[in-house]
Structure formats: C-alpha cells, structure tokens
Coordinates of N, CA, C and O in Angstrom, one line a residue:
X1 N -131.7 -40.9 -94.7 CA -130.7 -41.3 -95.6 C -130.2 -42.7 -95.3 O -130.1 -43.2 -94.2
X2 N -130.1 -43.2 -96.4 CA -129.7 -44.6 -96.1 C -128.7 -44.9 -95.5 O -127.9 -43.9 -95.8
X3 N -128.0 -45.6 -94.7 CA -126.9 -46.0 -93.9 C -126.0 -46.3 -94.4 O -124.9 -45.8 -94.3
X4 N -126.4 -47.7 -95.5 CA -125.4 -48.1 -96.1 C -125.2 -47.2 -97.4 O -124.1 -47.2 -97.8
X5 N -126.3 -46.4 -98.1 CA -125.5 -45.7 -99.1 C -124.8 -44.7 -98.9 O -124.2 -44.3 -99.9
X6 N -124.8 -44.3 -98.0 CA -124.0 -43.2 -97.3 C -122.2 -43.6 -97.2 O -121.3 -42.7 -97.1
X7 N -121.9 -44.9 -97.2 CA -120.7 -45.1 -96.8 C -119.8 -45.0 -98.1 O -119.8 -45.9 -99.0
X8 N -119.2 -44.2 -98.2 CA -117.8 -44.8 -99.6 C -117.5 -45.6 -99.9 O -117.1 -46.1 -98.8
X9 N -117.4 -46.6 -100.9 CA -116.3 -47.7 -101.2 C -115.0 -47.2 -101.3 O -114.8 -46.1 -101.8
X10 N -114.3 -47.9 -100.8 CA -112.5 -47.6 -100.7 C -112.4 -48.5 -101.8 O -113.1 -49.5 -101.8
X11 N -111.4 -48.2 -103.0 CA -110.9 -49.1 -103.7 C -109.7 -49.4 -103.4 O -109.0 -48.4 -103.1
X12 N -108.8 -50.9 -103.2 CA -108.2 -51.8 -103.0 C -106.8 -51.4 -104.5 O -107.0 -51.6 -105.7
X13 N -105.9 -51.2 -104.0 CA -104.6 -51.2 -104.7 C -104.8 -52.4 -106.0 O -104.5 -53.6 -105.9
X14 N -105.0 -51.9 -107.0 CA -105.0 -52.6 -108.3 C -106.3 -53.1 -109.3 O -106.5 -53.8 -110.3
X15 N -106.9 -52.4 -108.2 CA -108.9 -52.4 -109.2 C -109.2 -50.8 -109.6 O -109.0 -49.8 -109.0
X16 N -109.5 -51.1 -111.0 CA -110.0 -49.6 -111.8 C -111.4 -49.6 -111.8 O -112.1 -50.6 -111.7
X17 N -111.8 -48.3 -112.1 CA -113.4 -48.4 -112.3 C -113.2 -47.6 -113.3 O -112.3 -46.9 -113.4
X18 N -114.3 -47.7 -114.2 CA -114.9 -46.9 -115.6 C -116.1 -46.8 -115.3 O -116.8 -47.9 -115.2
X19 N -116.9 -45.3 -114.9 CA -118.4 -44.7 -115.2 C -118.0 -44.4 -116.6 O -116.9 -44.0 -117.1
X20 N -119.8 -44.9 -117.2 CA -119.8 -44.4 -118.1 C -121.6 -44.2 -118.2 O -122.4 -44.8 -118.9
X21 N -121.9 -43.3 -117.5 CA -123.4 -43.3 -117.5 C -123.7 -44.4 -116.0 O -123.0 -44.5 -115.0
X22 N -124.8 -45.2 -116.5 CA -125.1 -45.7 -115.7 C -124.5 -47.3 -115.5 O -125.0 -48.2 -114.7
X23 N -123.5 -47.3 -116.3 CA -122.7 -48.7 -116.8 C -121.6 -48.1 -115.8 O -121.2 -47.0 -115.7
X24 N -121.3 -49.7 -114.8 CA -119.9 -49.5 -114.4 C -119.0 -50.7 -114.8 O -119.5 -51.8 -114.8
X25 N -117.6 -50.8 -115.2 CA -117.2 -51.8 -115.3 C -115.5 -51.4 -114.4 O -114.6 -50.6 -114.5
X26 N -115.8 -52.9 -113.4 CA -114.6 -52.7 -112.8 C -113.3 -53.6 -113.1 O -113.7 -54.5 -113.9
X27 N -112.4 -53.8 -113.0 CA -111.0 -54.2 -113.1 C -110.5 -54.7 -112.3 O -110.5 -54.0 -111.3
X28 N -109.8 -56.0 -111.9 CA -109.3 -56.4 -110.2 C -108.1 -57.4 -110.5 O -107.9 -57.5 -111.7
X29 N -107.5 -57.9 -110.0 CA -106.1 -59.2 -110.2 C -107.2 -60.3 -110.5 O -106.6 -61.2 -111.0
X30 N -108.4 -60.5 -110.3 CA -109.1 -61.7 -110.0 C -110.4 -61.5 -111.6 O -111.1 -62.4 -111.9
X31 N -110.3 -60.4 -112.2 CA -110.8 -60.3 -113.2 C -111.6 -59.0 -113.5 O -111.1 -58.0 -113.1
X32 N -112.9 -59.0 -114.3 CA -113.5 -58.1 -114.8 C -114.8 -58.6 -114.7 O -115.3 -59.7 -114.9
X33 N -115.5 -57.1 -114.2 CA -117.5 -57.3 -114.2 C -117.7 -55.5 -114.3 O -117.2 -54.5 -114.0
X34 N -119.1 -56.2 -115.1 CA -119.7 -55.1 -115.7 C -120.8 -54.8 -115.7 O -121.4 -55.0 -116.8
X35 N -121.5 -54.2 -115.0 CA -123.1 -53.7 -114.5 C -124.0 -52.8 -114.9 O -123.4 -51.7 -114.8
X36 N -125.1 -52.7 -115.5 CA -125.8 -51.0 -115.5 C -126.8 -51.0 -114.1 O -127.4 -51.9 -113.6
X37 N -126.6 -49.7 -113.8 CA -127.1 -49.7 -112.4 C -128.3 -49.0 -113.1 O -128.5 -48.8 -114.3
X38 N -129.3 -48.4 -111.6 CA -130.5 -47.8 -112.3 C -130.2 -46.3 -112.6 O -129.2 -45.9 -112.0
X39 N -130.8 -45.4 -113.4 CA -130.5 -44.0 -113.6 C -131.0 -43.3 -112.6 O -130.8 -42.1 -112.8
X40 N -131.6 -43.7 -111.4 CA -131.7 -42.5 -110.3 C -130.9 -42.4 -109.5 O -131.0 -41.6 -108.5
X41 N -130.1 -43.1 -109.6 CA -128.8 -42.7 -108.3 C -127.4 -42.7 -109.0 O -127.1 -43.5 -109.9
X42 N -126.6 -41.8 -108.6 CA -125.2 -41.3 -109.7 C -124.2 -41.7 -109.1 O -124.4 -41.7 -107.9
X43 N -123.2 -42.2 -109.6 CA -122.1 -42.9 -109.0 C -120.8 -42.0 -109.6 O -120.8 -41.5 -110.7
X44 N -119.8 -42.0 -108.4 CA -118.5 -40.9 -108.9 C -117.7 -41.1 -108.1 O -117.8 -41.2 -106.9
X45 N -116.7 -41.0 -108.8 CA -114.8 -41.6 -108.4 C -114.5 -40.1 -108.1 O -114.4 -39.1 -108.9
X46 N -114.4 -40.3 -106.4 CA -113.2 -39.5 -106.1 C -112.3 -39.8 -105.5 O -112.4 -40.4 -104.4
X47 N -111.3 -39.4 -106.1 CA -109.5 -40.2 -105.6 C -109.4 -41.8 -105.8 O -109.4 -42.4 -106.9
X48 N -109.4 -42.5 -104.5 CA -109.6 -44.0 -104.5 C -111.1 -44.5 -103.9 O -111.3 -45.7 -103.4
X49 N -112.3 -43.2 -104.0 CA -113.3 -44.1 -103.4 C -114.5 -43.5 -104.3 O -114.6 -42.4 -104.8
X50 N -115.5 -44.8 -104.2 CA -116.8 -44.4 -105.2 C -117.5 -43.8 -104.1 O -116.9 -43.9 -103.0
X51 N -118.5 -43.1 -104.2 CA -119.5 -42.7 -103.8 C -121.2 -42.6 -104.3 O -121.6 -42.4 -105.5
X52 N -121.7 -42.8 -103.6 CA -123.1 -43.5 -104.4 C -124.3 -42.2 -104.2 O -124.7 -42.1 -103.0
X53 N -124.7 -41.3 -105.0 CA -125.9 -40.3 -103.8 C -127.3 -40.4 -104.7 O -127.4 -41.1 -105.8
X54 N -127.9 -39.9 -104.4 CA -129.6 -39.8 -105.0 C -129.7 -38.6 -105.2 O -129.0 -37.7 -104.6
X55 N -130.8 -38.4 -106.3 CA -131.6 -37.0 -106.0 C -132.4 -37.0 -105.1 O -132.2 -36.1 -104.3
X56 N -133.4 -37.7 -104.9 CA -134.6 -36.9 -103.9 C -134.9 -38.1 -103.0 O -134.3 -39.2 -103.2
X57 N -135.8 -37.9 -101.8 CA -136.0 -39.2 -101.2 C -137.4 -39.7 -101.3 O -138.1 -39.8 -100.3
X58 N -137.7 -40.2 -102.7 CA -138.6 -41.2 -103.3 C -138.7 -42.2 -102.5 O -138.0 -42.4 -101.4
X59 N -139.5 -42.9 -102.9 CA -139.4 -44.4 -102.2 C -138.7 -45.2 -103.2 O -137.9 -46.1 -102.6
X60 N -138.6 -45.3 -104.6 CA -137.6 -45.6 -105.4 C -136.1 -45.3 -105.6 O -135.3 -46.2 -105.9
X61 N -135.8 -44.1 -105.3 CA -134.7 -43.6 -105.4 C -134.2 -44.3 -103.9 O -133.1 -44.9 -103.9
X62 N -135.0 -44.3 -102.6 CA -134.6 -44.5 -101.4 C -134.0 -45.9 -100.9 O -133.5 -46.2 -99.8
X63 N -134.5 -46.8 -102.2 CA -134.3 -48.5 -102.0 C -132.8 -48.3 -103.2 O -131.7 -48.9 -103.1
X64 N -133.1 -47.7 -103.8 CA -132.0 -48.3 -105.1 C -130.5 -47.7 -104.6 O -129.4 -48.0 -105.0
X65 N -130.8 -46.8 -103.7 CA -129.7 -45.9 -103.1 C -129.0 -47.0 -102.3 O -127.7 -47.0 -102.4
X66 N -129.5 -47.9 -101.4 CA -128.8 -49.0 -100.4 C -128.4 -50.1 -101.5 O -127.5 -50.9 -101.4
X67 N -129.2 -50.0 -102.4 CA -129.0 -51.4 -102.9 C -127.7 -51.5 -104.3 O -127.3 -52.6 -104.5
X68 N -127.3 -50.3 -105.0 CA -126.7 -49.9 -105.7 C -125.2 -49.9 -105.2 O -124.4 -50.3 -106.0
X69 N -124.8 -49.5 -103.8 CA -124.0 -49.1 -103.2 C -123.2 -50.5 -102.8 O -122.0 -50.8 -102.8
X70 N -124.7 -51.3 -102.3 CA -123.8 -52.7 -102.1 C -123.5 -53.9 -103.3 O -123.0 -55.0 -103.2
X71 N -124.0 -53.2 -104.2 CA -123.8 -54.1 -105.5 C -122.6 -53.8 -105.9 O -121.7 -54.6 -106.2
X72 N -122.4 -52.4 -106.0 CA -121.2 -51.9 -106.4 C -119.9 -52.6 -105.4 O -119.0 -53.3 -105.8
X73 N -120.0 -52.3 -103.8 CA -119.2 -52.9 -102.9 C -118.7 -54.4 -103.4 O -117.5 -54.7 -103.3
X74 N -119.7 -55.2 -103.8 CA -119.9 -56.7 -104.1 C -119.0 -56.7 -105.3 O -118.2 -57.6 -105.1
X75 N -118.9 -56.2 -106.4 CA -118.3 -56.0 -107.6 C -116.8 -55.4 -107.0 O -115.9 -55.9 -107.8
X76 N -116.1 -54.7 -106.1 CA -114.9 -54.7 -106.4 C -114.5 -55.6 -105.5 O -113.5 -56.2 -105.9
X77 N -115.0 -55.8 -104.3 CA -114.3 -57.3 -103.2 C -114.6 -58.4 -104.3 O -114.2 -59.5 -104.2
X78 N -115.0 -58.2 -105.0 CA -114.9 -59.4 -106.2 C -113.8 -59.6 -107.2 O -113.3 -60.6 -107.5
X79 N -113.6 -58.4 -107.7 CA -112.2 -58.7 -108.4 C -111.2 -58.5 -107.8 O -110.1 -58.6 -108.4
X80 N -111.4 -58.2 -106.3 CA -109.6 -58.1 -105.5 C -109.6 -59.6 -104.5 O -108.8 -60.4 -104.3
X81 N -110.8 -59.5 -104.2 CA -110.5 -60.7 -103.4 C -111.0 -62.3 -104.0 O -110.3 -63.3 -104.1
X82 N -112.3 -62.0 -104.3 CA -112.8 -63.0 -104.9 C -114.0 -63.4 -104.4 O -114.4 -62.5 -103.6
X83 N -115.0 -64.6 -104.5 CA -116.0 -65.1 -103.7 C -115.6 -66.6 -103.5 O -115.2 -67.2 -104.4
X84 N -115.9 -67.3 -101.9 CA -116.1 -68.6 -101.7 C -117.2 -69.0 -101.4 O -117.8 -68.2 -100.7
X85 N -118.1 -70.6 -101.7 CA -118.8 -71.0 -100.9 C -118.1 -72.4 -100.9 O -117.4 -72.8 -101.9
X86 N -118.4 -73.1 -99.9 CA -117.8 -74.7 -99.3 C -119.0 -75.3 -99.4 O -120.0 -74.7 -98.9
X87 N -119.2 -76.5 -100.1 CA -120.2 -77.4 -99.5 C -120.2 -78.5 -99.0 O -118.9 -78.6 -99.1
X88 N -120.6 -79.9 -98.2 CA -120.2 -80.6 -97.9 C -121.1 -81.6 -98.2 O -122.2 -81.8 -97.9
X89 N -120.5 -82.3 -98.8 CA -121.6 -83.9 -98.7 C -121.9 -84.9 -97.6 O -120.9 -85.5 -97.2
X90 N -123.0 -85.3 -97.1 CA -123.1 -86.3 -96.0 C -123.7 -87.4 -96.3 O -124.7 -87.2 -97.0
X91 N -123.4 -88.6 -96.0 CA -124.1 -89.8 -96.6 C -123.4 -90.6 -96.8 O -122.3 -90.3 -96.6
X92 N -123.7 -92.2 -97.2 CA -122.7 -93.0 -97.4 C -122.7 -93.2 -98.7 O -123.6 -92.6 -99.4
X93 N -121.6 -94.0 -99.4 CA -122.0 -93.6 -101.0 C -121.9 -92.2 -101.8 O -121.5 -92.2 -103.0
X94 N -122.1 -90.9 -101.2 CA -122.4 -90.3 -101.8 C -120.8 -89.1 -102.2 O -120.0 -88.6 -101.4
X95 N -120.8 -89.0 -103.3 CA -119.4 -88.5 -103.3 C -119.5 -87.0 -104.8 O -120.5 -86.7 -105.4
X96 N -118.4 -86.4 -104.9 CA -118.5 -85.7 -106.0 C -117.4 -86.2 -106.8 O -116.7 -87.2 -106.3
X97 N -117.3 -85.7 -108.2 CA -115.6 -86.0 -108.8 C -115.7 -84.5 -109.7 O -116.9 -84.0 -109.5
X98 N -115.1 -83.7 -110.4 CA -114.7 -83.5 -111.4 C -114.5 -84.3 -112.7 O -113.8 -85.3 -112.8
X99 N -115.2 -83.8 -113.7 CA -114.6 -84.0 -114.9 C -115.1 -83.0 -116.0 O -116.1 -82.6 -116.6
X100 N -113.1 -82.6 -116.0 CA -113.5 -81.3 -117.1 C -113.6 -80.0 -116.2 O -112.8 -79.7 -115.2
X101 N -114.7 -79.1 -116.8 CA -114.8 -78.0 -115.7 C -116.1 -78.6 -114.8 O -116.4 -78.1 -113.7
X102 N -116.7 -79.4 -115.3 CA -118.4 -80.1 -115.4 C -117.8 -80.7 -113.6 O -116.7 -81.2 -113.3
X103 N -118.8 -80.4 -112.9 CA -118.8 -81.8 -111.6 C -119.9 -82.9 -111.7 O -121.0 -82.7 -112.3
X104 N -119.7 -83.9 -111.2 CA -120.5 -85.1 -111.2 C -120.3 -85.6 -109.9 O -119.3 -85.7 -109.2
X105 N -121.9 -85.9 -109.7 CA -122.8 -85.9 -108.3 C -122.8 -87.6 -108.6 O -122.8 -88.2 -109.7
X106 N -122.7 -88.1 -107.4 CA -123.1 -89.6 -107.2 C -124.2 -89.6 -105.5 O -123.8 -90.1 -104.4
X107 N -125.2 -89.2 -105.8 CA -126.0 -89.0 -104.6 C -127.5 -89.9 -104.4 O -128.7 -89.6 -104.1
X108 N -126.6 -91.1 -104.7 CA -128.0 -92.5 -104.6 C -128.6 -92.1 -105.7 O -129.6 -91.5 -105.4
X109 N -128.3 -92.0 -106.6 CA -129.8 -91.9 -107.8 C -129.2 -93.1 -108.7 O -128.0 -93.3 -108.6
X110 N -130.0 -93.8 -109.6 CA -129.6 -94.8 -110.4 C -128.8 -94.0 -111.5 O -127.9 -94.7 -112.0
X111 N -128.9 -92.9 -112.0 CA -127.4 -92.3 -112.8 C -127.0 -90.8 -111.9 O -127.4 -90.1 -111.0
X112 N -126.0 -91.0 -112.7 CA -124.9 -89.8 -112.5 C -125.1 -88.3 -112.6 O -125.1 -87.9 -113.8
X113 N -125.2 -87.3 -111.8 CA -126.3 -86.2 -112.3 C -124.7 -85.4 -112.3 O -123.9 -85.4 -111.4
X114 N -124.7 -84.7 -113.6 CA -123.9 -83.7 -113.9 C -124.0 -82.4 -114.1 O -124.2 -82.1 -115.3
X115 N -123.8 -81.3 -113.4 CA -124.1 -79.9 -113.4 C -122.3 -78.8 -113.9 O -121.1 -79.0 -113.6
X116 N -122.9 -77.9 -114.6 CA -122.2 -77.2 -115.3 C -122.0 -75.8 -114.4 O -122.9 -75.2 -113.9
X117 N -120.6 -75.6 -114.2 CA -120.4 -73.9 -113.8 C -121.8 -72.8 -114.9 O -122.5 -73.0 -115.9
X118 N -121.6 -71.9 -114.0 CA -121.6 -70.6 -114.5 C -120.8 -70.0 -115.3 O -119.6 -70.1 -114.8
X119 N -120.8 -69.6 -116.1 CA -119.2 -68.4 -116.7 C -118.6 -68.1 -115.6 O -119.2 -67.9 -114.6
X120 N -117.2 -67.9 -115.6 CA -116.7 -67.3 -114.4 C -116.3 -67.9 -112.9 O -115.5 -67.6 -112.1
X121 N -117.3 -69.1 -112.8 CA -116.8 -69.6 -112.1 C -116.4 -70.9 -111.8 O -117.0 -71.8 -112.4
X122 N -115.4 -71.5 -110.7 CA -114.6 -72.4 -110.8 C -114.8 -73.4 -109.5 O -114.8 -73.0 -108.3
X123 N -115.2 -74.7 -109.9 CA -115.5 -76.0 -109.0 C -114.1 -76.5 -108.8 O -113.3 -76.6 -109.8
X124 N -113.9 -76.9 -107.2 CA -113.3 -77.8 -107.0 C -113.4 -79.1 -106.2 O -114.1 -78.8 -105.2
X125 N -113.1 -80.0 -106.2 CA -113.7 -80.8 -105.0 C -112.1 -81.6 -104.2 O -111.7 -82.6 -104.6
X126 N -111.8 -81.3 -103.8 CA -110.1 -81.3 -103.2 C -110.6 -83.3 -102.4 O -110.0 -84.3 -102.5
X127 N -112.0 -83.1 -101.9 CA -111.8 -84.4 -101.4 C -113.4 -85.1 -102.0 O -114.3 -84.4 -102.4
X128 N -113.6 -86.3 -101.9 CA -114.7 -86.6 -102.7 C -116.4 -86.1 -102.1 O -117.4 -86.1 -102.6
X129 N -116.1 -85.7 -100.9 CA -117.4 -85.4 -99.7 C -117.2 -83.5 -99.8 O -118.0 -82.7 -99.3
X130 N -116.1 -83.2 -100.4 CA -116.4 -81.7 -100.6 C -116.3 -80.7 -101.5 O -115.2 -80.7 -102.0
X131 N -116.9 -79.8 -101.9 CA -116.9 -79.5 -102.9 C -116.7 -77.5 -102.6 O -117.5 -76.9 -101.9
X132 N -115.5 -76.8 -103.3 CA -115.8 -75.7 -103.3 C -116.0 -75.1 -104.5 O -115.5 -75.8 -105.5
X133 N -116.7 -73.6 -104.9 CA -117.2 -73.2 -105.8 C -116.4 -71.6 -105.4 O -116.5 -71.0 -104.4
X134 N -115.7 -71.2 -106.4 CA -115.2 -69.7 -106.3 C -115.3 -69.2 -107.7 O -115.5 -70.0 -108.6
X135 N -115.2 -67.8 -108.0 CA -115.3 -66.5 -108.7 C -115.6 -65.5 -108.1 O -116.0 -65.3 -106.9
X136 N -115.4 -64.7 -109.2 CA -115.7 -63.1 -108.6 C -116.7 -62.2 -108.7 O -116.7 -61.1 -108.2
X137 N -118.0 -63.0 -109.4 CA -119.1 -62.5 -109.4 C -119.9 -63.5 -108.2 O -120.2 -64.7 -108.2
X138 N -120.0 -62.2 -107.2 CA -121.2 -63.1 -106.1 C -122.2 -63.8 -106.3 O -122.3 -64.9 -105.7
X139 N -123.4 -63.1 -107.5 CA -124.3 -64.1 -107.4 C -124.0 -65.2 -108.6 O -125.1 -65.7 -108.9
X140 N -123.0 -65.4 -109.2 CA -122.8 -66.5 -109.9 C -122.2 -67.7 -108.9 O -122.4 -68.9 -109.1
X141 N -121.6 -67.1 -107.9 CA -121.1 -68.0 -107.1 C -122.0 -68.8 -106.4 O -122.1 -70.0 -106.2
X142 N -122.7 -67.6 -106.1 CA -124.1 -68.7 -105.1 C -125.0 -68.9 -106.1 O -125.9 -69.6 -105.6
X143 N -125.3 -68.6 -107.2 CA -126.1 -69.7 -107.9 C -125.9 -71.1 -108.0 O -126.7 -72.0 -107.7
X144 N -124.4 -71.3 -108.7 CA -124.1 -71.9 -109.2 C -124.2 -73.3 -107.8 O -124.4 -74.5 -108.0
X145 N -123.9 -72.7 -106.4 CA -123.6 -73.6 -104.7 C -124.7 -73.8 -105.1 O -124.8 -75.0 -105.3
X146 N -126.1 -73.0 -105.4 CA -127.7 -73.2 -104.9 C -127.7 -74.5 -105.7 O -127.9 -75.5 -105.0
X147 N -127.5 -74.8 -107.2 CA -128.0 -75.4 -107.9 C -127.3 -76.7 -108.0 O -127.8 -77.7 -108.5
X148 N -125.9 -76.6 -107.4 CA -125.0 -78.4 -106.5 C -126.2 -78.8 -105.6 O -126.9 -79.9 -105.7
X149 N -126.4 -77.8 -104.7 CA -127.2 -78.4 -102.9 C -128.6 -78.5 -103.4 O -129.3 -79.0 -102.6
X150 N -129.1 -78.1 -104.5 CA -130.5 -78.4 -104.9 C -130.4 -79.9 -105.5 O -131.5 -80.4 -105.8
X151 N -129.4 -80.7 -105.7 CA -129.4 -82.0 -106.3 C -129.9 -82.5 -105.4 O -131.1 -82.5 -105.5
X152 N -129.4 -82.9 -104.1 CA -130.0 -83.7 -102.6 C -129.7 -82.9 -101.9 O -128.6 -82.6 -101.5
X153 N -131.5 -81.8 -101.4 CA -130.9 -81.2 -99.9 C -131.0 -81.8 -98.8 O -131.7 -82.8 -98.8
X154 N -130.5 -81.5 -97.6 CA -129.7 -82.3 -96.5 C -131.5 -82.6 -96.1 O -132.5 -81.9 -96.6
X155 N -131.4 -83.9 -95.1 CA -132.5 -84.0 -95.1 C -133.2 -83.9 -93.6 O -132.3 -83.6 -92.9
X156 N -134.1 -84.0 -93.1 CA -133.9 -83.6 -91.7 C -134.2 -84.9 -90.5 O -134.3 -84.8 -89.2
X157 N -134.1 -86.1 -91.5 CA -134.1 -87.5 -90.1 C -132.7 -87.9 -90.0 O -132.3 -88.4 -89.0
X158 N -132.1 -87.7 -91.0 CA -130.3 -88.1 -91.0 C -129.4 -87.5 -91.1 O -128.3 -87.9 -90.6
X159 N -129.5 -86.5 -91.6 CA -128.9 -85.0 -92.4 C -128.1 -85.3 -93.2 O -127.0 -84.7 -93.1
X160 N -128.4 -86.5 -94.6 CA -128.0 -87.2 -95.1 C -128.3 -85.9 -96.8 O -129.5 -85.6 -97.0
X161 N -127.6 -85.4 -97.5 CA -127.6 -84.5 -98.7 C -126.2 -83.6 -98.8 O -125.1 -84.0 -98.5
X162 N -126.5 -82.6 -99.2 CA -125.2 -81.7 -99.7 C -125.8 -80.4 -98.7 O -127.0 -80.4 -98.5
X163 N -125.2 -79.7 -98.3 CA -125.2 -79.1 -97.4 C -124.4 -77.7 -97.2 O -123.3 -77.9 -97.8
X164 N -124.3 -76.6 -96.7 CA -123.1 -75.2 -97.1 C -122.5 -76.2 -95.3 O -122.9 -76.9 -94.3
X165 N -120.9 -75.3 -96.0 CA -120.3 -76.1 -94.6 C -120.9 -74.9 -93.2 O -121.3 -73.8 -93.4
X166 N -120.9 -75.1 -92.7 CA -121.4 -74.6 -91.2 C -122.8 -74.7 -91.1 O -123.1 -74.6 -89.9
X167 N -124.0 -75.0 -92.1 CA -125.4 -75.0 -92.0 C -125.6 -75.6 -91.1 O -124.8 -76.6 -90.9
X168 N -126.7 -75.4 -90.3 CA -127.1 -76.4 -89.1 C -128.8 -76.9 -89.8 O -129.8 -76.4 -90.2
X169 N -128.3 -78.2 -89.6 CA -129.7 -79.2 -90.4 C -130.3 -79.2 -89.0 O -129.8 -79.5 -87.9
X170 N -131.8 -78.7 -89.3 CA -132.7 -79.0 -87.5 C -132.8 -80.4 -87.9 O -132.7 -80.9 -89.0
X171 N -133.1 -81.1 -86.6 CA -133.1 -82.8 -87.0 C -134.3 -82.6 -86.1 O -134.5 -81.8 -85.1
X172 N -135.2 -84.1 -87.0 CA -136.6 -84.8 -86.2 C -136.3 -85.5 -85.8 O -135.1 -85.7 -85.6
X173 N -137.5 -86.5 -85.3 CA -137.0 -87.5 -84.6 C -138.2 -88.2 -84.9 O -139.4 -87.8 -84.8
X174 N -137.5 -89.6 -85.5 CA -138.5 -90.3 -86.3 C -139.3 -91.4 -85.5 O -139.0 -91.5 -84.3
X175 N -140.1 -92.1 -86.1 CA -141.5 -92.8 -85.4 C -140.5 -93.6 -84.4 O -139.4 -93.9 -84.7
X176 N -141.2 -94.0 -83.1 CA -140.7 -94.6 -82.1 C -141.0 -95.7 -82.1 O -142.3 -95.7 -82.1
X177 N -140.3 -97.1 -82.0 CA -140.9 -98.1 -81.8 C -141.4 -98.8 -81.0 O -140.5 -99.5 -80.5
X178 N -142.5 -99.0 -80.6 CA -143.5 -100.0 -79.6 C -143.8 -98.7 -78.7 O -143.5 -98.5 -77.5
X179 N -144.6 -97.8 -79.5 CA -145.1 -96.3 -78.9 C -146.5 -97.1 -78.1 O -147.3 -97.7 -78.7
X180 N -146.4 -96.9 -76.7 CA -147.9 -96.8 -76.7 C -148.9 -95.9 -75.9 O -150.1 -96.0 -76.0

C-alpha cells in the first residue's frame, strides 16, 4: 500500500470540497481549483478529512493512488495557504520591473523581453534584482518561476542569470592564464 496514499488530508478551517464523480473542486480564503482525477481511485469526505483508496493493486491503480492523494493535498494547501517561489537576479545591469500584471526582464539582450503570468497567478518584484511569483495553483506557480529563469539561466563561470533563491550555481573555473 502506498505510504503516501494511505495518509488523510486534514482540511484547514474554511476550505470546502465538492466530489462529484471523479471531478473535485475545492474552496479556500486564497481561491478556487478544480481537477478530474483518474476513475480508479475514489475520493471521500469524512468529517474534516479526504481520504483517497483504490480498488486493486494494479500497477496503475498503484501509481495513481500516491499520486492523486498528493495532488489533492497540493490543491487545498493551495487555497488556504497559497504557493511561493523567490527568484533572484545576479549580474550587473540586469534588473526586473513590472508593468501591468506583465514583468519585464532587462537581462543584456538588445530588447526588453516581456513574459505574461499564468491565470491565477501574481508577480511581484519588491526590488529590481528580485522577483516573487505566488498563487494557489502549484504548478502554475512553478511554471510560470520556470519560464522567468528560462530567460537567462544562472550561468556556471559567474553565476551571472536569474536563479530560485537558495539554488546553488556549481561554478567552473575558467582557462588560466600563462598555463604551461
């Protein structure tokens, strides 16, 4: 039996869930998300906690059982709490701004490269070298971080790019001069 589908979700004081088949849509202070999961594993509210079980132990049923459970988990820490990622820019010159909901990248290129949220989620850049990205859908959140740090990723002779904050850039070490 799987480990993780075995555990309950606890729901959080002010998030609802609606089954309806294999569609779940939950409720939170931070918003609303809405999923169809797969039809071999059943999902069911009792009291304040979901529970996730299978019928048989397939090798299908046996993956979608861990993996269902944490989708579902991911979906209500999403509308009660929310999602963060931080990024950081390194380099000289290179900076972010806002405009609009749109951010705009100034990362040595001869123009301005402008990337668009996701639905749902919300850029800020509080200082020009940092940028955070929140909502309540997880993988909109880290799409949306993937597709900032895919403009310049960090690079490995300077660690000069956009970067998640705590990432550790391995560094080279570049040609030596009067090698012999």
């Amino acid at each position: 039996m799987s480990r993780i589908g075995k555990k309950p979700i606890v729901l959080p004081a002010g998030v609802t869930v609606t089954i309806n088949g294999s569609n779940v849509e939950v409720k939170g202070p931070k918003g609303t998300l809405n999923r169809t999961f797969d039809s071999l594993v059943t999902i069911k509210q009792e009291g304040n906690e979901l529970i996730v079980t299978r019928p048989n132990d397939e090798i299908r049923s046996r993956a979608m059982h861990g993996t269902t459970r944490a989708l579902l988990n991911d979906m209500v820490i999403g509308v009660s709490e929310g999602f963060k990622k931080e990024l950081e820019i390194v380099g000289i010159g290179y900076r972010a701004a806002m405009r609009g909901q749109n951010i705009v990248l100034n990362m040595g290129y001869s123009h301005e490269v402008v990337k668009e949220p996701l639905p749902g989620v919300k850029i800020e850049t509080p200082e020009p070298t940092k940028i955070i990205v929140t909502g309540c859908d997880k993988q909109a959140v880290g799409q949306t971080a993937a597709v900032i740090r895919e403009v310049r990723k960090p690079e490995p002779y300077q660690g000069k790019g956009i970067k998640y904050k705590g990432e550790f850039i391995l560094r080279r070490e570049g040609k030596r001069a009067g090698k012999k």
